[in-house]
Amino acid sequence: MSARRLLALGGIGLVLVGMVFGDIFAVFVLHQNAAKVGANLSAAAHAAVAGNANAVVGSMQSVGSFLENRGTKVDTHVHMIAFGYLALLLGILQPFVKFGEGAKKKLAWAFLFGAWLLPVCVFLIHYVGLAYSPLQAIGWASIFADLGGAVVIFSTVVYLLGIAKRGGPGKSALSRDALLVDGSSPGRILLAGGVALVLLGFFHGSYYAATSLYEHEARDYSLLSQMASSAASRNVAMVNTALGNYGELAGEKAVNIAAHAHAIEFGLLAMLLAFFQPYVGLRDSWKRRWAWVLLLGSLLLPVCVLLELRFGLLAGGIADVAGLLVVLALLAMWIGILRYTGQIDAAAARAAEGTNQ
Amino acid sequence: MSKAGRLLIFGGIGLALLGMTYGLWYAVFAEHQELEGIGGSLATGFSAAAERNAAGAVGALQRYRELKYAYDRHVDVHGHWIGLAMLLIVLGIGLERLGLDEKLKVLLAAGLLLGSLLFPLGVLLQTWSHGAAPRGLAIAGSALVIASLAVMAAGFARAPRSS
């Protein structure tokens, strides 16, 4: 297996596991965690009504602890997917790296080792804590997560040095590479669809920034002020109203940011996958079908996430199905790359040998 | 590789380095202070409310508002610079497949690179000035990115087929 195919399989694998983990996290942790944060904020506001400053501080510390737990889960999800993208990008750039295939493969294994180690250890930070740690503030999980990050940085920098050593991609290298010059229809569908998704995400982000961002920021402050001033005047009804409105505001912000981020990330994923279509060992008709399935899921998910505010669980359910479509399409492409016979790699190796002679 | 492709790939690598360097600086020197300030001002605000000190509560929450405003923008700048850099690199690699004139490609690449630099920069400048100039810079940058991408999307869709 070539370094390029290794990075493609490892990269798609990282994205797949990151997405499945994100789904599990959303269903079993995210909502429960948000409810606990809300309950503790409510407890802090009611403690303020009762004039109990110590209880206020205790509840606020609990809010911080729940947010930290949530943060490590989000970081695991985000880093797995981001490292998956980086692996795919490095895979595309392989012909520009002036090292032997053996060295490229070792670097690919090192990159993938670090890319798995960091998110797994970030996930464990909350559970391992400072147990048996030689340091006062940093636990073993954090130490190994940092090690994973260092290995990823090291292998990426070495790859970049390999590209610099070659003096940049030459025109002949570009025209010879089967993955870069492929103009087949699944690749075109994914590339054009991916750019369109990124564009859609930008449009939504700009619209949100122009119409809602500043209003949401102002409302965040005014609702917290309303909570505090109502608590100071012991007006429980007003405190409860402000708490309810604050929860709704948090929901509005969350769906808008999630829709914006997911549209752009899925778009970028489609663009990256467009380059690997020659490696997918499936019939052209199936490659086209899976490309459309990936794009359909990638479009439906952010749109339905946005509609969750209006249609609730119905839209949420469709968004989950859309996520499943993306996972299925990714899995099909992963299996296709695994089935691949090595024809393109062998041709590239023969061409490289010819150049050396 | 074409001039437009080089502009996007090397511009993207430069932008990624800028985003990472900024992120590193922010994580080491500013993030923890801002997060502690946000949590601390919230706790102080509600504690002041518990002590029936309305003025103290308002002051602490005003501090929370300012810190949260800056924190959101600092994190956004880091994420957007690196995300846009990745997009530039991928587009640079795929530019050969774009069915457009070479001069137009260079123009689009330059517009995309400039927009990707200016849009997060405008957001960052909002943490120093709440005036119209930084907001205008962010809007102009994002408009450049959107316009260039829209033309590129059309170009990729009409690219010639091959087997």
Tab-separated table of C-alpha atoms in Angstrom, chain A residues 48-51 56-57 60 85-86 89 92-93 169 171 174 179-180 182-184 188 191-192 195 198-199 202-203 206 214 217-218 220-221 224-225 228 231-232 234 246 260 268 271-272 275, chain B residues 1 13 42-43 45-47 49-52 57-58 61-62 64-65 68-69 72-73 80 84 86-87 89-91 93-94 96-97 126 135 145-146 149-150 153 156-157 159-163:
chain	number	residue	atom	x	y	z
A	48	ALA	CA	-28.854	35.052	44.460
A	49	VAL	CA	-32.615	35.580	45.084
A	50	ALA	CA	-32.195	33.844	48.455
A	51	GLY	CA	-29.163	36.041	49.235
A	56	VAL	CA	-23.863	31.237	43.885
A	57	VAL	CA	-20.120	30.586	43.717
A	60	MET	CA	-20.973	28.797	38.987
A	85	TYR	CA	-8.785	16.459	6.531
A	86	LEU	CA	-5.080	17.146	7.010
A	89	LEU	CA	-4.563	16.965	2.062
A	92	ILE	CA	-2.994	14.672	-2.310
A	93	LEU	CA	0.375	16.438	-1.967
A	169	PRO	CA	5.215	21.210	-7.784
A	171	LYS	CA	4.093	21.180	-14.350
A	174	LEU	CA	1.118	17.676	-12.133
A	179	LEU	CA	-5.223	11.757	-9.038
A	180	LEU	CA	-4.550	15.393	-9.871
A	182	ASP	CA	-8.588	13.057	-13.091
A	183	GLY	CA	-11.611	14.746	-14.642
A	184	SER	CA	-14.115	11.907	-14.203
A	188	ARG	CA	-16.337	16.811	-10.878
A	191	LEU	CA	-15.548	19.268	-6.488
A	192	ALA	CA	-18.330	21.513	-7.829
A	195	VAL	CA	-17.390	24.476	-3.549
A	198	VAL	CA	-18.701	26.025	1.129
A	199	LEU	CA	-20.310	28.970	-0.645
A	202	PHE	CA	-20.344	31.463	3.730
A	203	PHE	CA	-23.667	32.968	2.643
A	206	SER	CA	-22.584	36.420	6.393
A	214	TYR	CA	-24.934	41.623	17.311
A	217	GLU	CA	-24.713	39.402	21.826
A	218	ALA	CA	-26.844	42.273	23.119
A	220	ASP	CA	-27.075	37.624	26.021
A	221	TYR	CA	-25.972	40.582	28.150
A	224	LEU	CA	-28.028	38.027	32.297
A	225	SER	CA	-28.487	41.586	33.620
A	228	ALA	CA	-29.069	39.512	38.258
A	231	ALA	CA	-32.450	38.334	41.795
A	232	ALA	CA	-31.261	41.435	43.669
A	234	ARG	CA	-36.063	39.046	44.849
A	246	TYR	CA	-31.590	32.641	27.948
A	260	HIS	CA	-22.579	27.404	9.207
A	268	LEU	CA	-14.278	20.915	2.129
A	271	MET	CA	-13.593	18.730	-2.385
A	272	LEU	CA	-10.842	16.622	-0.789
A	275	PHE	CA	-9.191	13.985	-5.753
B	1	MET	CA	1.894	24.822	-11.928
B	13	ILE	CA	0.349	27.963	3.508
B	42	LEU	CA	-20.338	36.106	35.960
B	43	ALA	CA	-19.793	34.723	39.477
B	45	GLY	CA	-22.236	39.596	39.149
B	46	PHE	CA	-24.521	37.000	40.706
B	47	SER	CA	-22.745	37.176	44.079
B	49	ALA	CA	-26.987	40.294	43.291
B	50	ALA	CA	-27.123	37.927	46.294
B	51	GLU	CA	-25.737	40.759	48.454
B	52	ARG	CA	-28.433	43.115	46.999
B	57	ALA	CA	-23.876	43.253	39.578
B	58	VAL	CA	-24.285	45.590	36.590
B	61	LEU	CA	-21.837	41.828	33.930
B	62	GLN	CA	-20.646	44.749	31.789
B	64	TYR	CA	-18.457	39.900	31.213
B	65	ARG	CA	-19.978	41.445	28.058
B	68	LYS	CA	-17.124	37.645	25.854
B	69	TYR	CA	-17.199	40.012	22.845
B	72	ASP	CA	-15.675	35.161	20.544
B	73	ARG	CA	-13.803	37.244	17.982
B	80	HIS	CA	-11.374	31.329	10.020
B	84	LEU	CA	-9.768	29.555	4.739
B	86	MET	CA	-7.099	24.930	3.884
B	87	LEU	CA	-9.713	25.938	1.328
B	89	ILE	CA	-4.672	25.053	-0.732
B	90	VAL	CA	-7.328	22.578	-1.935
B	91	LEU	CA	-8.584	25.034	-4.564
B	93	ILE	CA	-4.418	21.967	-6.244
B	94	GLY	CA	-7.708	21.613	-8.123
B	96	GLU	CA	-6.170	22.866	-13.245
B	97	ARG	CA	-9.702	21.439	-13.470
B	126	GLN	CA	-13.196	44.876	16.142
B	135	ARG	CA	-16.712	46.003	10.387
B	145	VAL	CA	-14.325	35.528	-0.749
B	146	ILE	CA	-17.981	34.866	-1.657
B	149	LEU	CA	-15.913	31.317	-4.801
B	150	ALA	CA	-19.199	31.759	-6.674
B	153	ALA	CA	-18.082	26.995	-8.359
B	156	PHE	CA	-15.808	23.709	-11.729
B	157	ALA	CA	-19.356	22.784	-12.764
B	159	ALA	CA	-15.148	22.018	-16.523
B	160	PRO	CA	-14.594	19.654	-19.488
B	161	ARG	CA	-15.260	15.960	-18.843
B	162	SER	CA	-12.609	13.268	-19.227
B	163	SER	CA	-12.658	9.541	-18.495
